[in-house]
CSV table of C-alpha atoms and ligand atoms in Angstrom, one decimal:
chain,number,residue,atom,x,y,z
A,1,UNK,CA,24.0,-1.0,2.4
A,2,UNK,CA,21.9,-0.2,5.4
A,3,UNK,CA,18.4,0.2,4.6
A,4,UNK,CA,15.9,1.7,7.0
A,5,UNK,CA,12.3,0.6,6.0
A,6,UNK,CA,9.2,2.5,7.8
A,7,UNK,CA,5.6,1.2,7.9
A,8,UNK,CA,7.4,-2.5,7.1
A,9,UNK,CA,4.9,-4.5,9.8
A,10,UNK,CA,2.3,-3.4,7.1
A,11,UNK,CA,1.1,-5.1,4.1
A,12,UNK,CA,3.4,-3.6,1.2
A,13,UNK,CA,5.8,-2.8,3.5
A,14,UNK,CA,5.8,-6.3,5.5
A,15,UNK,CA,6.3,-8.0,1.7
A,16,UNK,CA,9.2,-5.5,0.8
A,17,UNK,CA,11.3,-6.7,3.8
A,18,UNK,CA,10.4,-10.5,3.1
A,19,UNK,CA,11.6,-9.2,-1.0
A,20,UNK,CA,15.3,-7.6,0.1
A,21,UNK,CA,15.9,-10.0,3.1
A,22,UNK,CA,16.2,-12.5,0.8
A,23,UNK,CA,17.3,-11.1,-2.3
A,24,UNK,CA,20.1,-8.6,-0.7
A,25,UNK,CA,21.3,-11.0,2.4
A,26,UNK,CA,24.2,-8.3,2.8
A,27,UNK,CA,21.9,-5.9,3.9
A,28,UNK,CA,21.4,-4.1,7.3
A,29,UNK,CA,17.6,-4.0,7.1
A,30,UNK,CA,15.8,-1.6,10.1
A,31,UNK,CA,12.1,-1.5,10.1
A,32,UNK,CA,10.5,0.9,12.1
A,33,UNK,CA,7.0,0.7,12.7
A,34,UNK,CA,4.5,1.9,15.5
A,35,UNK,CA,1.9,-1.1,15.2
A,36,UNK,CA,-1.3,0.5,14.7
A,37,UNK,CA,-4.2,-1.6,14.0
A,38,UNK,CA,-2.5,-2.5,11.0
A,39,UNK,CA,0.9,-3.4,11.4
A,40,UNK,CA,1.4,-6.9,12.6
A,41,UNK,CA,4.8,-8.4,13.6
A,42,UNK,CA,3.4,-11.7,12.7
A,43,UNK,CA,4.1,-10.8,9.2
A,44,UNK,CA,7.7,-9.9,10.0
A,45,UNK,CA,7.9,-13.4,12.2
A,46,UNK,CA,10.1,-15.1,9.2
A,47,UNK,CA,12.9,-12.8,8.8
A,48,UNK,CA,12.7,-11.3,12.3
A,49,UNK,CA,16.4,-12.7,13.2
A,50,UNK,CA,17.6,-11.4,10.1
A,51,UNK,CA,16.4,-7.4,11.0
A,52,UNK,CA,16.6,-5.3,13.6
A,53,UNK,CA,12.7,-4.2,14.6
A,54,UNK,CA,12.2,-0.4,15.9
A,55,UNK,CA,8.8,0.0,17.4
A,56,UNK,CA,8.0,4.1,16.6
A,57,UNK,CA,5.5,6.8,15.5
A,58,UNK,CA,7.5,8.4,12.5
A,59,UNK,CA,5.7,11.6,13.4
A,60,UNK,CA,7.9,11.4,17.0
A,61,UNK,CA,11.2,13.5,16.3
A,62,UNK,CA,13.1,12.6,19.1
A,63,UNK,CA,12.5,8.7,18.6
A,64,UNK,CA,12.9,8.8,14.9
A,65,UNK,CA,16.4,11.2,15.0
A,66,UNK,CA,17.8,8.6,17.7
A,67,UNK,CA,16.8,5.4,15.4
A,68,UNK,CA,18.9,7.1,12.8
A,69,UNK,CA,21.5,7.9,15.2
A,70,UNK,CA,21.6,4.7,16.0
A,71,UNK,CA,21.2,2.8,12.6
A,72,UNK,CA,22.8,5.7,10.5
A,73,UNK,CA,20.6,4.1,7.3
A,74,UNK,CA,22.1,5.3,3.8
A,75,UNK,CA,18.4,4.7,2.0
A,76,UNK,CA,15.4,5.7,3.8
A,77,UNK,CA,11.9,3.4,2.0
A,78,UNK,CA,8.9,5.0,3.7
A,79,UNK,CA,5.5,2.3,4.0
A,80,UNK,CA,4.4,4.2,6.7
A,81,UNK,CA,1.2,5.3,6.3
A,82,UNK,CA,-2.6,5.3,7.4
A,83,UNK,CA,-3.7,3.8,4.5
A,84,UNK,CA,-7.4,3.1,4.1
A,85,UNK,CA,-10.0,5.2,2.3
A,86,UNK,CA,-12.8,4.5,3.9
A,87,UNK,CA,-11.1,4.6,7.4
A,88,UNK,CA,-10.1,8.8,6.6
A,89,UNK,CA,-13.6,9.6,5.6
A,90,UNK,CA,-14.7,8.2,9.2
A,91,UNK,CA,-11.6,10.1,11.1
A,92,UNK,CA,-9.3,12.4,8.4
A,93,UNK,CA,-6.8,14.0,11.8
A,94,UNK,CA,-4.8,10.6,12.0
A,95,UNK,CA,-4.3,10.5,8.2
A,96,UNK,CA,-3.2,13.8,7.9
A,97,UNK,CA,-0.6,13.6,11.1
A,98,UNK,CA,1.4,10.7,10.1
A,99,UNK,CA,0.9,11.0,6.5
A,100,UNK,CA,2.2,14.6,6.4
A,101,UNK,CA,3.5,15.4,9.3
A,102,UNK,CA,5.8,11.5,9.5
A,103,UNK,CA,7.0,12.3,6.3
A,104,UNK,CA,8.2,15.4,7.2
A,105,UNK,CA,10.1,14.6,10.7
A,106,UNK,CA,11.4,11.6,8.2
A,107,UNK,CA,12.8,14.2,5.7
A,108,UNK,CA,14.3,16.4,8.4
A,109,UNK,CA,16.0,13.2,9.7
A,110,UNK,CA,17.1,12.4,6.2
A,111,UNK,CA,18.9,15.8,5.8
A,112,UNK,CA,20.6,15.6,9.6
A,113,UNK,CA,21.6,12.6,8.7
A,114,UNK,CA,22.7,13.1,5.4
A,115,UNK,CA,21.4,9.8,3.8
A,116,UNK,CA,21.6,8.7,0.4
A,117,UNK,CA,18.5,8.5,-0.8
A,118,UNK,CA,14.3,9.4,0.7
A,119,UNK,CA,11.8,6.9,-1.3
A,120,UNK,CA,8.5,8.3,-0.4
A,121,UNK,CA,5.7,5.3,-1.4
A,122,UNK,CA,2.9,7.3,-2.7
A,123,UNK,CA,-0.5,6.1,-4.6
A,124,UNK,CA,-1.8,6.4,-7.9
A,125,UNK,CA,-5.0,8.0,-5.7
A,126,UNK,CA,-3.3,11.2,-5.8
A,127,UNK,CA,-4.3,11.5,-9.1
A,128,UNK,CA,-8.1,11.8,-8.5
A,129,UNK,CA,-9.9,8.5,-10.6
A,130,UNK,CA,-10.6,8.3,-14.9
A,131,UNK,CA,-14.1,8.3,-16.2
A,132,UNK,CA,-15.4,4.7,-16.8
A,133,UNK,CA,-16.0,5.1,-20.6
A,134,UNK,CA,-13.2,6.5,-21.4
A,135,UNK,CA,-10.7,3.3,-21.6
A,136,UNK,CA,-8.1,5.0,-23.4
A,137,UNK,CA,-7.3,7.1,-20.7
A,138,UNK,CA,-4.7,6.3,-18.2
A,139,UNK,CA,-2.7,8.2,-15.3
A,140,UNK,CA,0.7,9.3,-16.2
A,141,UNK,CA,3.2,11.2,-14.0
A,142,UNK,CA,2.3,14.2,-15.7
A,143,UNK,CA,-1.5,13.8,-14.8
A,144,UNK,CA,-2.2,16.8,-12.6
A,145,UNK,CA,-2.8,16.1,-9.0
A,146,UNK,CA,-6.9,15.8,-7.8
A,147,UNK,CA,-7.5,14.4,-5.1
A,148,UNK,CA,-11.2,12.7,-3.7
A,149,UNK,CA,-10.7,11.2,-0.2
A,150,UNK,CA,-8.9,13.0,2.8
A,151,UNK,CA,-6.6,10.1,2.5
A,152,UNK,CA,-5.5,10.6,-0.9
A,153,UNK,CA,-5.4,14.7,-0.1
A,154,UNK,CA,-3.0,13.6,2.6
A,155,UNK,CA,-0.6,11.2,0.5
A,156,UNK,CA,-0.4,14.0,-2.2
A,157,UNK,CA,0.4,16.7,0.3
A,158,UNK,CA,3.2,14.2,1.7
A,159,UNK,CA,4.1,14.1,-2.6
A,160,UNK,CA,4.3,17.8,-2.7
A,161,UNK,CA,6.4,18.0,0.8
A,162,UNK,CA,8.8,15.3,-0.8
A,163,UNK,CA,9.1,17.6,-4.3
A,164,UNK,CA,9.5,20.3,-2.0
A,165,UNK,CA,12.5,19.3,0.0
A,166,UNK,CA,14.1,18.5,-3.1
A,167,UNK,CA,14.1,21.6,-4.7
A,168,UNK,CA,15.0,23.6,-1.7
A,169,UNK,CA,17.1,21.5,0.4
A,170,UNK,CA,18.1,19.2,-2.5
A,171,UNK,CA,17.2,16.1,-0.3
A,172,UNK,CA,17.6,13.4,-2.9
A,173,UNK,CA,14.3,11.7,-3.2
A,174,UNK,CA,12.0,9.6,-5.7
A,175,UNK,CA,8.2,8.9,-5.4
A,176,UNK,CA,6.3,6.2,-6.2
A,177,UNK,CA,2.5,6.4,-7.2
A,178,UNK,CA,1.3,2.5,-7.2
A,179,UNK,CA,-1.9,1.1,-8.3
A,180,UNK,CA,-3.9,-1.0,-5.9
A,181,UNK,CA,-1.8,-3.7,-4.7
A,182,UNK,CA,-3.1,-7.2,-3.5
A,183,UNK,CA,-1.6,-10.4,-2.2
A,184,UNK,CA,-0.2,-11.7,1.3
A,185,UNK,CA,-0.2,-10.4,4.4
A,186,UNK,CA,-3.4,-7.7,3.1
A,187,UNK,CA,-5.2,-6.3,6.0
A,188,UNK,CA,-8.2,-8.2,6.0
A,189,UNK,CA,-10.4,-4.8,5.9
A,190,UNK,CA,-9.5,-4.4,2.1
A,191,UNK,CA,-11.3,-5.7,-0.8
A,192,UNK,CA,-9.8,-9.1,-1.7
A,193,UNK,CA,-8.6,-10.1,2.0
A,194,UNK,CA,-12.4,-9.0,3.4
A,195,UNK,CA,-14.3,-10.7,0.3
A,196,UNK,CA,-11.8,-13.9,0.9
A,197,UNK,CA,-12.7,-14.2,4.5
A,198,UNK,CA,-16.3,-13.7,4.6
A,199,UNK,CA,-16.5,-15.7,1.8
A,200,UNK,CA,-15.2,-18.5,3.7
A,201,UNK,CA,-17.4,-17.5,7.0
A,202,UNK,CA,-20.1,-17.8,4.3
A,203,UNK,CA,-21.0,-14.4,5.5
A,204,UNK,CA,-22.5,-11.4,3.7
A,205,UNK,CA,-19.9,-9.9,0.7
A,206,UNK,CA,-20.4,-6.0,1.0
A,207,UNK,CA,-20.2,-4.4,-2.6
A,208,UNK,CA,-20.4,-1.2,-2.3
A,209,UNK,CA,-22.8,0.7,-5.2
A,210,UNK,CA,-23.4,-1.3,-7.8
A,211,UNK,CA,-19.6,-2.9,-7.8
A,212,UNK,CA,-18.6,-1.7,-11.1
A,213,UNK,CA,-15.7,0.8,-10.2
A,214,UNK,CA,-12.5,-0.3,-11.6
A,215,UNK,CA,-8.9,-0.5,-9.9
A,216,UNK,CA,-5.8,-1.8,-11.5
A,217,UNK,CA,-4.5,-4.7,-9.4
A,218,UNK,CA,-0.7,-5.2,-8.9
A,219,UNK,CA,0.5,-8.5,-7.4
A,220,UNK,CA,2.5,-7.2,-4.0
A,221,UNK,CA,5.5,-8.6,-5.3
A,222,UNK,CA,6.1,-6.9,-8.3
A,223,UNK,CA,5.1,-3.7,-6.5
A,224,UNK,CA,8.9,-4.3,-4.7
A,225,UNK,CA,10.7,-5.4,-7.6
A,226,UNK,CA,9.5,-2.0,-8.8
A,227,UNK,CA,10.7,-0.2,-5.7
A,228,UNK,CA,14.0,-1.8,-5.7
A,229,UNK,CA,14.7,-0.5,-9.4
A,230,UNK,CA,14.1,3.0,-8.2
A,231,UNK,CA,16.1,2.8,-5.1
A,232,UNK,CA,19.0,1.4,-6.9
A,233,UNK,CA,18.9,3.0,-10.5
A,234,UNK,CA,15.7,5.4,-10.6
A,235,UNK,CA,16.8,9.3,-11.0
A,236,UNK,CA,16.6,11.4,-8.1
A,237,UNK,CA,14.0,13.7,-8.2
A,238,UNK,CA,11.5,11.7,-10.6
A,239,UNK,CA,8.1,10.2,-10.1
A,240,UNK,CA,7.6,6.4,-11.0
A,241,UNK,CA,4.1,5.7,-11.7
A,242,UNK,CA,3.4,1.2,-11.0
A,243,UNK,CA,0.9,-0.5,-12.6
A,244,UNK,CA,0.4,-3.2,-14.7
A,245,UNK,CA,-2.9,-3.2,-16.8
A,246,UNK,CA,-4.9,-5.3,-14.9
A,247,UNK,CA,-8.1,-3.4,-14.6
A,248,UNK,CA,-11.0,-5.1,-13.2
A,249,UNK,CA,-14.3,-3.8,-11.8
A,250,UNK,CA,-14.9,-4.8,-8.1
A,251,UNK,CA,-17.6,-7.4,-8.8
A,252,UNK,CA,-15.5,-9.3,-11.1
A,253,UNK,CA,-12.9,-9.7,-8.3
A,254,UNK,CA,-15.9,-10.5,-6.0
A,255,UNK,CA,-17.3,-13.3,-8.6
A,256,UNK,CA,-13.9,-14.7,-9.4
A,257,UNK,CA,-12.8,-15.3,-5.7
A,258,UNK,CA,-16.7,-16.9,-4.8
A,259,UNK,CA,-15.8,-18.7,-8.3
A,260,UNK,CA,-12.3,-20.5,-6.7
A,261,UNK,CA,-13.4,-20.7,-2.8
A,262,UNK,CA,-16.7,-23.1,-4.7
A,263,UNK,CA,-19.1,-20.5,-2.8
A,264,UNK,CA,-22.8,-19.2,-4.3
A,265,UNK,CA,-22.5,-15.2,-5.8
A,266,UNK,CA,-25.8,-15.4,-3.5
A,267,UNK,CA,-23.5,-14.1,-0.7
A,268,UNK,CA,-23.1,-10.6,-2.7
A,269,UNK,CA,-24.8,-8.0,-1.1
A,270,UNK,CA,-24.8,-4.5,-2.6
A,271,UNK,CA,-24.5,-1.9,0.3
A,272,UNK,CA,-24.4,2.2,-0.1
A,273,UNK,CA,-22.1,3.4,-2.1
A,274,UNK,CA,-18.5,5.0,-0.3
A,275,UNK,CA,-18.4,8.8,-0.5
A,276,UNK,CA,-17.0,10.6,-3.0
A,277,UNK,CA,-16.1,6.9,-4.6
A,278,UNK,CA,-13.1,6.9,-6.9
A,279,UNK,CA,-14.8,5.4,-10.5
A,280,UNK,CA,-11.8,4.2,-12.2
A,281,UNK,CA,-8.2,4.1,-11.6
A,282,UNK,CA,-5.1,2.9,-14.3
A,283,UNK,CA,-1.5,3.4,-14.8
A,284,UNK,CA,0.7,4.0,-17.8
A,285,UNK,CA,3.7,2.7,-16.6
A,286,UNK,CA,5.8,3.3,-19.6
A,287,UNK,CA,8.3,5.7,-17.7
A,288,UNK,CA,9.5,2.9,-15.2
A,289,UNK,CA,9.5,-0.1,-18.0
A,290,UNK,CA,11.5,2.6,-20.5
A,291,UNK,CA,14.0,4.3,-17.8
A,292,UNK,CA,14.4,1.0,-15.8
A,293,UNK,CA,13.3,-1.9,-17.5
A,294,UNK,CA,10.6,-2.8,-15.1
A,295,UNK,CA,7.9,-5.4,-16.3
A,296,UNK,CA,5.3,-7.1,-13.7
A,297,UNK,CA,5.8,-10.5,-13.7
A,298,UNK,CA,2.1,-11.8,-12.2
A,299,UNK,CA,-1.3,-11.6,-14.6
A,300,UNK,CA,-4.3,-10.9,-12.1
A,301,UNK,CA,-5.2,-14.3,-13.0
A,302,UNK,CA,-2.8,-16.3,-11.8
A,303,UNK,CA,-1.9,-13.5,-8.5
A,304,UNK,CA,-6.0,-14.0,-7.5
A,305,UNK,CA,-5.0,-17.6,-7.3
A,306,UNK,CA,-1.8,-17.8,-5.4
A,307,UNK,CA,-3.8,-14.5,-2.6
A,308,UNK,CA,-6.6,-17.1,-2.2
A,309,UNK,CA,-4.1,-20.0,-1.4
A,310,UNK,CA,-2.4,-17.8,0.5
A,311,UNK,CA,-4.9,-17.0,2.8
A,312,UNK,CA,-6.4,-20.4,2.7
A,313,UNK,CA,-3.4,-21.7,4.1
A,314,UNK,CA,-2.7,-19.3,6.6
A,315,UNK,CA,-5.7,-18.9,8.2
A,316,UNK,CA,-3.9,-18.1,12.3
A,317,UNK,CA,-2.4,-15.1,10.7
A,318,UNK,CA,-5.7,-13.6,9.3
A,319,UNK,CA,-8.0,-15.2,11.9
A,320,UNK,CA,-6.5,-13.5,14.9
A,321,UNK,CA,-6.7,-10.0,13.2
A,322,UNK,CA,-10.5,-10.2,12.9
A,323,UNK,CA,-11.2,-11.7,16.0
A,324,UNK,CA,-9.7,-8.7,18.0
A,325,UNK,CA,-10.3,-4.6,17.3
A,326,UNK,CA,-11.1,-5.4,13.7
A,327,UNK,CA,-15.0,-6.4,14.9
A,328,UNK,CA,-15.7,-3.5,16.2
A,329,UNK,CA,-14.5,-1.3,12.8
A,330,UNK,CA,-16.4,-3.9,10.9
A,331,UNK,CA,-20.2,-3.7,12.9
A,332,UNK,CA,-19.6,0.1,12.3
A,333,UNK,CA,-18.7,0.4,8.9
A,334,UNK,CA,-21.6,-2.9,7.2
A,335,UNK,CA,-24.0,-3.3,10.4
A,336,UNK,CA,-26.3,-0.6,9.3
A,337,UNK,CA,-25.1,-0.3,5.6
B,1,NAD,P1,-0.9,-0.8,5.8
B,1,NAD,O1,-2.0,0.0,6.4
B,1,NAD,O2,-1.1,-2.3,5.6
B,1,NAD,O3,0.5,-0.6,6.6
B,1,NAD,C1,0.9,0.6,7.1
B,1,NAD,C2,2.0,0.3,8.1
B,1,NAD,O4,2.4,1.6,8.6
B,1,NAD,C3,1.5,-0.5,9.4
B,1,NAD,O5,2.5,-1.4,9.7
B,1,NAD,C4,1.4,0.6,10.5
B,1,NAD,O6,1.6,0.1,11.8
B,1,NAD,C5,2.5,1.6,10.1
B,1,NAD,N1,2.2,2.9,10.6
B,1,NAD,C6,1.1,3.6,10.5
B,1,NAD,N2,1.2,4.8,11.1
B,1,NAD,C7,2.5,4.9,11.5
B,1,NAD,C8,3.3,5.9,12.1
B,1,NAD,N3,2.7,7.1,12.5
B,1,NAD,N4,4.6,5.6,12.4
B,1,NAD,C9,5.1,4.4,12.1
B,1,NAD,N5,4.5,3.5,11.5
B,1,NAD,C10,3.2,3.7,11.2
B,1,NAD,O7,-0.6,-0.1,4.4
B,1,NAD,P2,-0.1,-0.7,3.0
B,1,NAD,O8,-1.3,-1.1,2.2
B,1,NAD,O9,1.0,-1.7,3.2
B,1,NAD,O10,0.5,0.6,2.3
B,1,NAD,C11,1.9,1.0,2.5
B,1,NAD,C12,2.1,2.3,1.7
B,1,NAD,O11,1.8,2.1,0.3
B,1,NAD,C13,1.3,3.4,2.2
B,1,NAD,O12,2.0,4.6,2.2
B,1,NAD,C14,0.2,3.5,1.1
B,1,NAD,O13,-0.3,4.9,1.0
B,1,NAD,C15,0.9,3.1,-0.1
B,1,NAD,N6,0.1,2.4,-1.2
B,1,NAD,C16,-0.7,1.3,-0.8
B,1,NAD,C17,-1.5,0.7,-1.8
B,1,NAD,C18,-2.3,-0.5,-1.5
B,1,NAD,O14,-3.0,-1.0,-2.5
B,1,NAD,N7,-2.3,-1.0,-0.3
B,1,NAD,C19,-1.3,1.1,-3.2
B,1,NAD,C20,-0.5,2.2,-3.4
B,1,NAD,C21,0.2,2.8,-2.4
B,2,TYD,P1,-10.1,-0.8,-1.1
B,2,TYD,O1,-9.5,-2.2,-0.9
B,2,TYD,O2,-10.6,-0.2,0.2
B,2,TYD,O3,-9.0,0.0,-1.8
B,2,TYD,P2,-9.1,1.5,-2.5
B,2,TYD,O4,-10.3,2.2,-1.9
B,2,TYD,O5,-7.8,2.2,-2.0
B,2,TYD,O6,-9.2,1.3,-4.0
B,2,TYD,O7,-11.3,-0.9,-2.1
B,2,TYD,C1,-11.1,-1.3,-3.4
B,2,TYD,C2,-12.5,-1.2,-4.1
B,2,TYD,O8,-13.4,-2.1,-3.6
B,2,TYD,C3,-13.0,0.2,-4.0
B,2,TYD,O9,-13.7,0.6,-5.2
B,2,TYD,C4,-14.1,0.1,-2.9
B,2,TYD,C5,-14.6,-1.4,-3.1
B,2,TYD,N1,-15.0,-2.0,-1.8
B,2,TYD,C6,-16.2,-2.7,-1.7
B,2,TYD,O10,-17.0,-2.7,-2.7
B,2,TYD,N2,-16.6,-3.3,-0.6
B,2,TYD,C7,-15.8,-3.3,0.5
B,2,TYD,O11,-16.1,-3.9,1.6
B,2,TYD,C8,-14.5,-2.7,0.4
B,2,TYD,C9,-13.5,-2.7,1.6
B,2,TYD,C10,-14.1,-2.1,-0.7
């Protein structure tokens, strides 16, 4: 099997090659990637002599028809994304080229081609967010599409595009819609890394509002056990929704990791709110754990330990990322908040 995997120098996507390097060694693995401010080949440093790299935009036809040309994948797994909220509020054009318009020059590769299978890695953001009192209401994949931020409007046009080229082309294709993932390898400009390392700088921690917005935390790792189901057995066609009930408000996650790094909650600083803030998020997953057996294996608990160790104990990979470009975004986004 020859699997092509775009966006993998990112976070989930950086993880899912780590996850099928070593569980499918038989495996042609490509990444292709173009290394924006958030893809790092650092976290592909591991496994590098086991892949072949491709550095690319995926919204450049001509570079991504002659990386299929050349690597003649049979699944396509597409990470690549611009994938922070707050970063499409600030500047929505980026988000909506390469989240759209990427997935589309992939698909149009995908049909030239004639590969076997288009996983497009969507979010459970495309489903708008869940009142806070209202517990007993989850996201399910037939939960109508409302979107809040441009970058959630941009992952669920690249949703619609996907269901699209199904029906018309009958491109074989599955979606996934993930809760928020965390774990190694997280962009530091993200909750749990950012709170982690200016925890440690015994810097400020910026809540935003009054902290209590919820998000249901996956471990990374279970995110692409969930992943590989659906590109092996899932039905093409089908959305997956990923979750695994671990809803916590933001300044739980903020106490809990002050609570294991031994620092004051003194550090918490409540900042403005985030337009158009998302109040809840949380997935039924009982479509993926019926039709394909998937069950997370990592209670928030436990994964909040093994991120913290993580990052404790790899300090060069995170350190260098917010000693460059990262600076900059940060004194724009908290210095007057
Ligand atoms: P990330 O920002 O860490 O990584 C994105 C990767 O894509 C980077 O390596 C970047 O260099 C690459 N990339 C960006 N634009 C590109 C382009 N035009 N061409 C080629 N490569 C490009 O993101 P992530 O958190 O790993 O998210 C991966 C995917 O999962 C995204 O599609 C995102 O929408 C989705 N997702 C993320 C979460 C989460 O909690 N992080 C949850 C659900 C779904
Ligand atoms: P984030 O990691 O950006 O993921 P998403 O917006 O995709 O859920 O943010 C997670 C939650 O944490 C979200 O409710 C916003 C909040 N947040 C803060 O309170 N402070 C911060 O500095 C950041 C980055 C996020």
């Amino acid at each position: 099997m020859n699997i092509l995997i775009t966006g993998g120098a990112g976070f989930i996507g950086g993880n899912f090659v780590h996850y099928m390097v070593n569980k499918y060694p038989d495996y042609v693995i490509v990444v292709l990637d173009k290394l924006t401010y958030a893809g790092n080949l650092e976290t592909l440093k591991p496994v590098m002599d086991r892949i072949s790299f491709e550095k690319a935009d995926i919204a450049d036809r001509a570079a991504v028809y002659k990386i299929f040309e050349k690597h003649k994948p049979d699944i396509v797994v597409n990470f690549a994304a611009e994938s922070h909220v707050d970063r499409s509020i600030e500047n929505p054009e980026i988000f909506l080229q390469t989240n759209i318009l990427g997935t589309q020059v992939l698909m149009d590769a995908c049909r030239k081609y004639e590969i076997k299978r288009y996983h497009q890695v969507s979010t459970d953001e495309v489903y708008g967010d869940l009142p806070l009192d209202r517990p007993d209401m989850f996201f399910t994949e037939e939960t109508p599409i409302h979107t809040s931020s441009p970058y959630s409007a941009s992952k669920a046009a690249a949703d619609l595009l996907v269901q699209a080229y199904h029906r018309t082309y009958g491109l074989p294709v599955t979606i996934s819609r993930c809760s928020n993932n965390y774990g190694p390898y997280h962009f530091p400009e993200k909750l749990i890394p950012l709170m982690i390392a200016n925890a440690l700088a015994d810097k400020p921690l910026p809540v935003y509002g009054e902290g209590l917005n919820v998000r249901d935390w996956l471990y990374v790792e279970d995110h692409c056990s969930a992943i590989d189901l659906i590109i092996h057995n899932g039905t093409v066609g089908e959305v997956y929704n990923i979750g695994g009930h671990n809803e916590k408000t933001n300044i739980y996650i903020v106490k809990k990791i002050l609570e294991l790094l031994g620092k004051p909650e003194s550090l918490i600083t409540y900042v403005t709110d985030r337009k158009g803030h998302d109040l809840r998020y949380a997935i039924d997953p009982t479509k993926i754990h019926n039709e394909l057996g998937w069950l997370p294996q990592t209670k928030f608990d436990d994964g909040i330990v093994k991120t913290v160790r993580w990052y404790l104990d790899n300090k060069p990979w995170w350190e260098k990322i917010i000693s460059g470009e990262y600076q900059d975004y940060y004194e724009k986004m908290y210095g007057n908040r």
